[in-house]
Amino acid sequence: MDQANPRRRHPAASPLSPAEGAPTVQRDGPPPRRVPAPPTVPRLEIAPTFPCEADVAPGLEVLATAEVRRVLGDRASAPRVTRPGVLAFTYTGDLAPLLRLRTVLAVYLVRRFAVPRPRALLGDEHFRAILRLIASIRATAPDDAYRSLYLSAAGSDSSVLARLKEELGKGTGLRVAPPTAHEGDLHLRLRRPPGGGAGWELLARLSPRPLGARAWRVRNLEGALNATVAHAMALLTTPDPRDQFLNLACGSGTLLIERAACGPATRLLGVDLSADALEIARANVAAAGYADRIELRQGDARALNLPDASIDALCADLPFGHLVGTHDENLTLYPAILAEAARVARREAPFVLITHEIRLLETLLAASADWALEDTLRVALGGLHPRIFVLRRR
Ligand SMILES: C[S@@+](CC[C@H](N)C(=O)[O-])C[C@H]1O[C@@H](n2cnc3c(N)ncnc32)[C@H](O)[C@@H]1O
């Protein structure tokens, strides 16, 4: 079943098919002679192919490339990182599977036009190609998902681009969002080919919201982790259905929900000091449909009510000391959390954590008898450059 497009769940039946209750006529006399059916010629269905580009939080390109290969298989050919934070590939087939990617911020279909100036896009042939591209995208969502369109381009207030937006508004029936909106359900970008060369490229986002803006986030917590980064962190724990998974300082539940989306686990437990954060987490977990899979507890991550060596995998988005907590508090919080995490972790358990307190954590790990540092990933997020640390319990 096509989950992404409720309109396509019931293939159109012939208005006269008996299944639809068309009347059957009883006649007298001999039955009509059967006319042999004409021989059926197999129809060659050619799946459409789309050049695609995915935006990724810089630092997650390798993980996102692996996800594109795993989720899309041979429908996506030659995924490659074209520049920091950008993954390009060619996709063949129904577009809905692209919407399942969880480590990418947004997916765009790319159409290159061999035209010297954007004005030529208003010509009949090119303009109809743009409308066809938009129609393919809109077919992946319910009718009412798209109401506005936004075009981002250098000089988007020029008279040519104003005219292009106006014509696109007329051609699609969508309201044109002003340049100050920076966002529309149908999000278009017009640019010169980034690798050089002639022409212009139009990129059309495949979803009315960026994929990174999860539908489950019905309540926000200041300092909540980006869901694509949380998903990457959950993957870095190498999820296993036998996992007893613990999210220390779980806040609004981002890591727990994204771990649940990776697959089954024996237990998914989140602990946070703050009752307010847990209330937000409860709302998000329920919206994600995981209320019966995720357990939320109020408690101190420095003194957990859990047996020794009982946890198989851990994640944490520790206070960075900017929006949440202070650097001085972190000087005592971080070593206490590392020690308590080591107590509850079984041998060789992975602990994936993200922080901006890079020097503090590196110093603590250099002196740690409990945790071995396996990998680090520097991520760019909203002007900050936190680091993901992949640790393993010795
Ligand atoms: C950066 S936020 C986590 C945000 C979370 N990843 C999300 O996406 O919503 C850090 C969290 O640590 C919690 N926290 C701080 N000290 C704690 C402690 N000693 N034990 C448990 N939680 C703590 C705060 O209440 C806050 O929710």
Coordinates of C-alpha atoms and ligand atoms in Angstrom, one line a residue:
M1 CA 0.0 0.0 0.0
D2 CA 1.2 3.5 -0.8
Q3 CA 1.4 5.0 2.7
A4 CA 2.4 8.4 1.5
N5 CA -0.5 9.0 -0.8
P6 CA -4.0 8.1 0.5
R7 CA -5.4 9.1 -2.8
R8 CA -3.7 6.2 -4.5
R9 CA -4.9 3.5 -2.1
H10 CA -7.9 2.5 -4.2
P11 CA -7.1 2.0 -7.8
A12 CA -9.8 3.4 -9.9
A13 CA -12.4 0.8 -10.9
S14 CA -14.3 0.9 -14.1
P15 CA -17.6 2.7 -13.5
L16 CA -19.4 -0.4 -15.1
S17 CA -17.5 -3.1 -13.3
P18 CA -19.7 -5.6 -11.4
A19 CA -17.7 -4.8 -8.3
E20 CA -19.1 -1.3 -8.4
G21 CA -22.7 -2.7 -8.6
A22 CA -23.2 -2.1 -12.3
P23 CA -26.6 -3.7 -13.3
T24 CA -26.5 -7.1 -15.1
V25 CA -29.0 -7.4 -17.9
Q26 CA -30.9 -10.8 -18.3
R27 CA -31.8 -11.5 -21.9
D28 CA -33.9 -14.2 -23.7
G29 CA -32.6 -16.2 -26.6
P30 CA -29.2 -17.7 -27.3
P31 CA -26.3 -16.2 -25.5
P32 CA -24.3 -13.7 -27.6
R33 CA -21.3 -15.2 -29.5
R34 CA -18.1 -14.7 -27.7
V35 CA -15.7 -12.4 -29.5
P36 CA -12.2 -13.6 -29.0
A37 CA -10.2 -11.0 -27.0
P38 CA -7.4 -9.4 -29.0
P39 CA -3.9 -10.7 -28.2
T40 CA -2.4 -8.7 -25.3
V41 CA 0.8 -7.0 -26.0
P42 CA 2.9 -6.7 -22.9
R43 CA 3.3 -3.0 -22.0
L44 CA 6.8 -1.8 -21.3
E45 CA 6.6 0.3 -18.2
I46 CA 9.5 2.7 -18.1
A47 CA 10.1 4.0 -14.5
P48 CA 10.9 7.6 -14.4
T49 CA 14.4 8.7 -13.4
F50 CA 15.2 11.7 -11.4
P51 CA 18.5 13.4 -10.5
C52 CA 18.2 14.1 -6.8
E53 CA 20.1 16.1 -4.2
A54 CA 19.8 15.5 -0.4
D55 CA 20.7 18.1 2.2
V56 CA 22.5 16.6 5.2
A57 CA 23.9 18.1 8.4
P58 CA 27.6 18.5 7.5
G59 CA 29.4 15.7 9.2
L60 CA 26.7 13.1 8.6
E61 CA 27.4 12.5 4.9
V62 CA 28.9 9.1 5.2
L63 CA 26.0 7.8 7.4
A64 CA 23.5 9.4 5.0
T65 CA 25.1 7.8 2.0
A66 CA 24.9 4.4 3.7
E67 CA 21.2 5.0 4.5
V68 CA 20.5 6.0 0.9
R69 CA 22.1 2.7 -0.2
R70 CA 20.3 0.6 2.4
V71 CA 16.8 2.2 2.1
L72 CA 16.7 2.8 -1.6
G73 CA 18.8 -0.1 -2.9
D74 CA 19.5 -0.1 -6.6
R75 CA 16.7 2.5 -7.2
A76 CA 19.4 5.1 -6.2
S77 CA 22.5 5.0 -8.3
A78 CA 25.9 6.3 -7.5
P79 CA 25.2 8.3 -4.3
R80 CA 28.1 10.7 -3.8
V81 CA 29.0 13.7 -1.6
T82 CA 29.3 16.6 -4.0
R83 CA 30.2 19.2 -1.3
P84 CA 29.9 19.4 2.5
G85 CA 26.3 18.7 3.5
V86 CA 25.1 17.7 0.0
L87 CA 24.6 14.2 -1.4
A88 CA 23.7 13.7 -5.1
F89 CA 22.3 10.5 -6.7
T90 CA 20.0 9.4 -9.5
Y91 CA 16.7 7.8 -8.5
T92 CA 14.5 5.6 -10.6
G93 CA 10.9 4.7 -9.7
D94 CA 8.1 5.7 -7.5
L95 CA 9.1 8.7 -5.3
A96 CA 7.5 7.6 -2.0
P97 CA 10.5 5.6 -0.7
L98 CA 12.6 8.7 -0.8
L99 CA 10.4 10.1 2.0
R100 CA 11.6 7.3 4.3
L101 CA 15.1 8.7 4.6
R102 CA 15.8 9.7 8.2
T103 CA 19.3 11.0 8.3
V104 CA 18.7 13.7 5.6
L105 CA 17.3 17.1 6.1
A106 CA 15.5 17.4 2.8
V107 CA 15.4 15.7 -0.7
Y108 CA 15.2 17.7 -3.9
L109 CA 14.5 16.6 -7.4
V110 CA 16.9 18.5 -9.7
R111 CA 16.1 19.5 -13.3
R112 CA 18.8 21.2 -15.4
F113 CA 17.7 23.6 -18.1
A114 CA 20.1 24.5 -21.0
V115 CA 19.1 28.1 -21.0
P116 CA 21.3 31.2 -20.7
R117 CA 18.9 33.1 -18.4
P118 CA 16.0 32.4 -16.1
R119 CA 13.7 34.3 -18.5
A120 CA 13.8 31.4 -20.9
L121 CA 12.1 29.2 -18.2
L122 CA 8.9 31.1 -19.0
G123 CA 8.9 29.6 -22.5
D124 CA 6.3 27.0 -23.1
E125 CA 8.4 23.8 -23.3
H126 CA 10.5 24.6 -20.2
F127 CA 7.6 25.9 -18.2
R128 CA 5.6 22.7 -18.9
A129 CA 8.6 20.6 -17.8
I130 CA 8.6 22.5 -14.5
L131 CA 4.9 21.9 -14.0
R132 CA 5.4 18.2 -14.7
L133 CA 8.2 18.0 -12.1
I134 CA 5.9 19.8 -9.6
A135 CA 3.1 17.4 -10.4
S136 CA 5.3 14.4 -9.7
I137 CA 6.1 15.8 -6.3
R138 CA 2.6 16.7 -5.4
A139 CA 1.4 13.2 -6.3
T140 CA 3.3 11.9 -3.3
A141 CA 1.2 13.7 -0.8
P142 CA -2.5 14.3 -0.1
D143 CA -4.1 17.2 -2.1
D144 CA -4.2 19.6 0.7
A145 CA -0.6 19.2 1.7
Y146 CA 0.5 21.9 -0.7
R147 CA -0.9 25.4 -0.4
S148 CA 2.0 27.8 -0.9
L149 CA 5.1 27.9 -3.1
Y150 CA 8.4 29.6 -2.3
L151 CA 11.2 30.2 -4.8
S152 CA 14.6 30.9 -3.6
A153 CA 17.1 32.3 -6.1
A154 CA 19.8 35.0 -6.2
G155 CA 17.9 38.2 -7.1
S156 CA 14.5 36.7 -6.5
D157 CA 13.0 40.2 -6.4
S158 CA 14.0 40.8 -10.0
S159 CA 11.1 41.4 -12.4
V160 CA 11.9 38.1 -14.3
L161 CA 11.8 36.0 -11.2
A162 CA 8.7 37.8 -9.9
R163 CA 7.0 36.9 -13.2
L164 CA 8.2 33.3 -12.9
K165 CA 6.8 33.0 -9.4
E166 CA 3.5 34.6 -10.5
E167 CA 3.2 32.1 -13.5
L168 CA 4.1 29.2 -11.2
G169 CA 1.4 30.3 -8.8
K170 CA -1.1 30.4 -11.6
G171 CA 0.1 27.1 -13.1
T172 CA 0.0 25.2 -9.8
G173 CA -2.9 27.0 -8.1
L174 CA -0.6 27.7 -5.1
R175 CA -0.2 30.9 -3.1
V176 CA 3.2 32.5 -3.8
A177 CA 5.0 33.1 -0.4
P178 CA 6.9 36.4 -0.1
P179 CA 10.7 36.3 -0.1
T180 CA 10.7 37.1 3.6
A181 CA 8.8 33.8 4.3
H182 CA 11.9 31.7 3.5
E183 CA 9.6 28.7 3.3
G184 CA 6.7 27.4 1.4
D185 CA 5.0 24.0 1.1
L186 CA 6.4 23.7 -2.4
H187 CA 10.0 24.8 -2.0
L188 CA 11.9 25.6 -5.1
R189 CA 15.5 26.7 -5.6
L190 CA 16.9 28.1 -8.8
R191 CA 20.7 28.3 -9.2
R192 CA 23.6 28.0 -11.5
P193 CA 25.0 24.5 -11.7
P194 CA 27.3 24.4 -8.6
G195 CA 30.0 22.4 -10.5
G196 CA 30.1 25.1 -13.2
G197 CA 28.8 24.8 -16.7
A198 CA 26.1 26.4 -18.6
G199 CA 22.4 26.6 -17.9
W200 CA 20.3 26.8 -14.8
E201 CA 19.1 24.2 -12.3
L202 CA 15.7 24.1 -10.6
L203 CA 15.5 22.1 -7.4
A204 CA 12.1 21.1 -6.1
R205 CA 11.8 19.8 -2.5
L206 CA 10.1 16.5 -2.4
S207 CA 8.0 17.1 0.8
P208 CA 5.9 20.0 2.0
R209 CA 8.1 20.1 5.1
P210 CA 11.8 19.3 5.3
L211 CA 12.2 15.6 6.2
G212 CA 14.2 16.7 9.3
A213 CA 11.0 18.4 10.7
R214 CA 9.4 15.3 12.0
A215 CA 5.6 15.0 12.2
W216 CA 6.0 13.5 15.7
R217 CA 7.4 16.7 17.1
V218 CA 4.1 18.1 18.4
R219 CA 5.9 19.9 21.3
N220 CA 9.3 21.5 21.3
L221 CA 11.9 21.8 24.0
E222 CA 14.5 24.6 23.8
G223 CA 17.8 22.9 22.9
A224 CA 16.1 19.8 21.5
L225 CA 18.4 17.8 19.2
N226 CA 17.9 17.8 15.4
A227 CA 16.1 14.6 14.6
T228 CA 18.3 13.6 11.7
V229 CA 21.4 13.8 14.0
A230 CA 19.5 11.8 16.6
H231 CA 18.7 9.2 14.0
A232 CA 22.4 9.0 13.0
M233 CA 23.4 8.6 16.7
A234 CA 20.9 5.8 17.1
L235 CA 22.3 4.1 14.1
L236 CA 25.8 4.5 15.5
T237 CA 24.8 2.3 18.5
T238 CA 24.3 -0.6 15.9
P239 CA 20.7 -1.2 17.0
D240 CA 19.8 -4.8 17.9
P241 CA 16.3 -6.2 18.8
R242 CA 17.8 -7.5 22.1
D243 CA 18.9 -4.0 23.2
Q244 CA 18.2 -2.6 26.6
F245 CA 18.7 1.0 25.4
L246 CA 19.1 3.9 27.7
N247 CA 18.9 7.6 26.8
L248 CA 20.4 9.7 29.6
A249 CA 19.1 13.2 29.9
C250 CA 16.4 12.4 27.3
G251 CA 14.7 15.9 27.2
S252 CA 11.9 15.9 24.6
G253 CA 12.5 12.2 23.6
T254 CA 14.2 12.8 20.2
L255 CA 16.9 10.1 20.6
L256 CA 14.4 7.6 22.0
I257 CA 11.9 8.1 19.1
E258 CA 14.6 7.9 16.5
R259 CA 16.0 4.7 18.1
A260 CA 12.5 3.2 18.1
A261 CA 12.3 4.1 14.4
C262 CA 15.4 2.1 13.7
G263 CA 13.7 -1.2 14.8
P264 CA 12.7 -3.3 17.7
A265 CA 14.4 -3.3 21.1
T266 CA 13.8 -5.2 24.4
R267 CA 13.6 -1.9 26.3
L268 CA 13.8 1.8 25.4
L269 CA 14.2 3.9 28.5
G270 CA 14.7 7.6 28.9
V271 CA 15.7 9.4 32.1
D272 CA 15.6 13.2 32.7
L273 CA 15.7 15.4 35.8
S274 CA 13.0 17.7 34.5
A275 CA 9.3 17.0 34.8
D276 CA 8.6 19.6 32.2
A277 CA 10.9 18.0 29.6
L278 CA 9.3 14.6 30.3
E279 CA 5.9 16.0 29.8
I280 CA 7.0 17.2 26.3
A281 CA 8.6 13.9 25.7
R282 CA 5.4 12.0 26.5
A283 CA 3.5 14.1 24.0
N284 CA 6.1 13.5 21.3
V285 CA 6.4 9.8 22.0
A286 CA 2.6 9.4 21.8
A287 CA 2.5 11.4 18.5
A288 CA 5.1 9.0 17.1
G289 CA 3.0 6.1 18.1
Y290 CA 5.6 4.6 20.5
A291 CA 3.8 5.2 23.8
D292 CA 3.8 1.4 24.5
R293 CA 7.5 1.0 23.5
I294 CA 9.2 3.9 25.2
E295 CA 9.5 4.2 29.0
L296 CA 10.1 7.7 30.5
R297 CA 11.4 8.2 34.0
Q298 CA 12.2 11.2 36.1
G299 CA 15.6 10.8 37.6
D300 CA 19.2 11.9 38.0
A301 CA 21.5 10.5 35.3
R302 CA 24.3 10.7 38.0
A303 CA 22.5 8.2 40.2
L304 CA 20.3 5.8 38.2
N305 CA 17.9 3.3 39.7
L306 CA 19.2 0.5 37.5
P307 CA 21.3 -2.6 38.2
D308 CA 25.0 -2.7 37.3
A309 CA 25.9 -3.9 33.8
S310 CA 22.2 -4.1 32.7
I311 CA 22.2 -1.8 29.7
D312 CA 23.4 -2.8 26.1
A313 CA 23.5 0.6 24.4
L314 CA 23.4 4.2 25.6
C315 CA 22.9 7.6 24.0
A316 CA 23.0 11.1 25.4
D317 CA 22.7 14.7 24.2
L318 CA 24.3 16.3 27.2
P319 CA 23.8 20.0 28.1
F320 CA 26.1 22.0 25.8
G321 CA 26.4 24.7 28.4
H322 CA 24.9 27.3 26.1
L323 CA 21.1 27.1 25.9
V324 CA 20.9 24.3 28.5
G325 CA 23.2 24.2 31.5
T326 CA 26.5 26.1 32.1
H327 CA 30.1 25.2 31.5
D328 CA 30.8 25.3 35.3
E329 CA 27.9 22.9 36.0
N330 CA 29.2 20.6 33.2
L331 CA 32.6 20.3 35.0
T332 CA 31.0 18.2 37.6
L333 CA 28.0 16.8 35.6
Y334 CA 30.0 15.2 32.8
P335 CA 32.4 13.1 34.9
A336 CA 29.5 12.0 37.2
I337 CA 27.4 10.9 34.1
L338 CA 30.3 9.1 32.5
A339 CA 30.9 7.2 35.8
E340 CA 27.2 6.3 36.2
A341 CA 26.8 5.3 32.6
A342 CA 29.9 3.0 33.0
R343 CA 28.3 1.4 36.0
V344 CA 25.0 0.5 34.3
A345 CA 26.6 -0.5 30.9
R346 CA 27.5 -4.1 30.2
R347 CA 31.0 -4.8 28.8
E348 CA 31.5 -3.5 25.2
A349 CA 28.2 -1.5 25.3
P350 CA 28.3 1.4 22.9
F351 CA 27.7 4.9 24.3
V352 CA 27.0 7.5 21.6
L353 CA 26.9 11.1 22.9
I354 CA 26.9 14.6 21.4
T355 CA 28.2 17.7 23.1
H356 CA 29.8 21.0 22.4
E357 CA 32.0 20.5 25.5
I358 CA 34.7 18.9 23.3
R359 CA 37.8 19.7 25.4
L360 CA 36.1 18.7 28.6
L361 CA 35.0 15.4 27.2
E362 CA 38.3 14.7 25.6
T363 CA 40.1 15.3 28.9
L364 CA 37.8 13.1 30.8
L365 CA 38.0 10.3 28.2
A366 CA 41.9 10.5 28.1
A367 CA 41.8 9.6 31.8
S368 CA 39.0 7.1 31.7
A369 CA 39.5 3.5 32.6
D370 CA 35.9 2.7 31.7
W371 CA 35.4 4.1 28.2
A372 CA 37.4 3.7 25.0
L373 CA 36.9 6.3 22.3
E374 CA 36.2 4.6 19.0
D375 CA 35.2 7.5 16.7
T376 CA 34.3 11.1 16.6
L377 CA 32.1 13.0 14.1
R378 CA 32.2 16.8 13.9
V379 CA 28.7 18.0 13.0
A380 CA 27.6 21.5 11.8
L381 CA 24.3 22.4 13.4
G382 CA 22.7 25.8 13.4
G383 CA 26.0 27.7 13.7
L384 CA 27.4 25.3 16.3
H385 CA 29.9 22.5 15.7
P386 CA 29.2 19.9 18.3
R387 CA 30.9 16.5 18.2
I388 CA 29.4 13.0 18.3
F389 CA 31.6 10.7 20.4
V390 CA 31.3 7.0 19.9
L391 CA 32.5 5.3 23.1
R392 CA 32.7 1.6 24.0
R393 CA 32.6 0.2 27.6
R394 CA 35.9 -1.5 28.3
Ligands
LIG1 C1 20.3 19.2 25.7 S1 18.9 18.7 26.6 C2 18.5 17.2 25.8 C3 17.6 17.5 24.7 C4 17.1 16.2 24.0 N1 18.1 15.5 23.3 C5 15.9 16.6 23.1 O1 16.1 16.4 21.9 O2 15.0 17.1 23.5 C6 19.7 18.2 28.1 C7 18.8 17.6 29.1 O3 19.5 17.2 30.2 C8 18.7 17.2 31.3 N2 19.6 17.0 32.5 C9 20.5 17.9 32.9 N3 21.1 17.4 34.0 C10 20.6 16.2 34.2 C11 20.8 15.1 35.2 N4 21.7 15.3 36.1 N5 20.1 14.0 35.1 C12 19.1 13.8 34.1 N6 18.9 14.8 33.2 C13 19.6 15.9 33.2 C14 17.9 18.5 31.1 O4 16.7 18.5 31.9 C15 17.7 18.5 29.6 O5 16.4 18.0 29.3

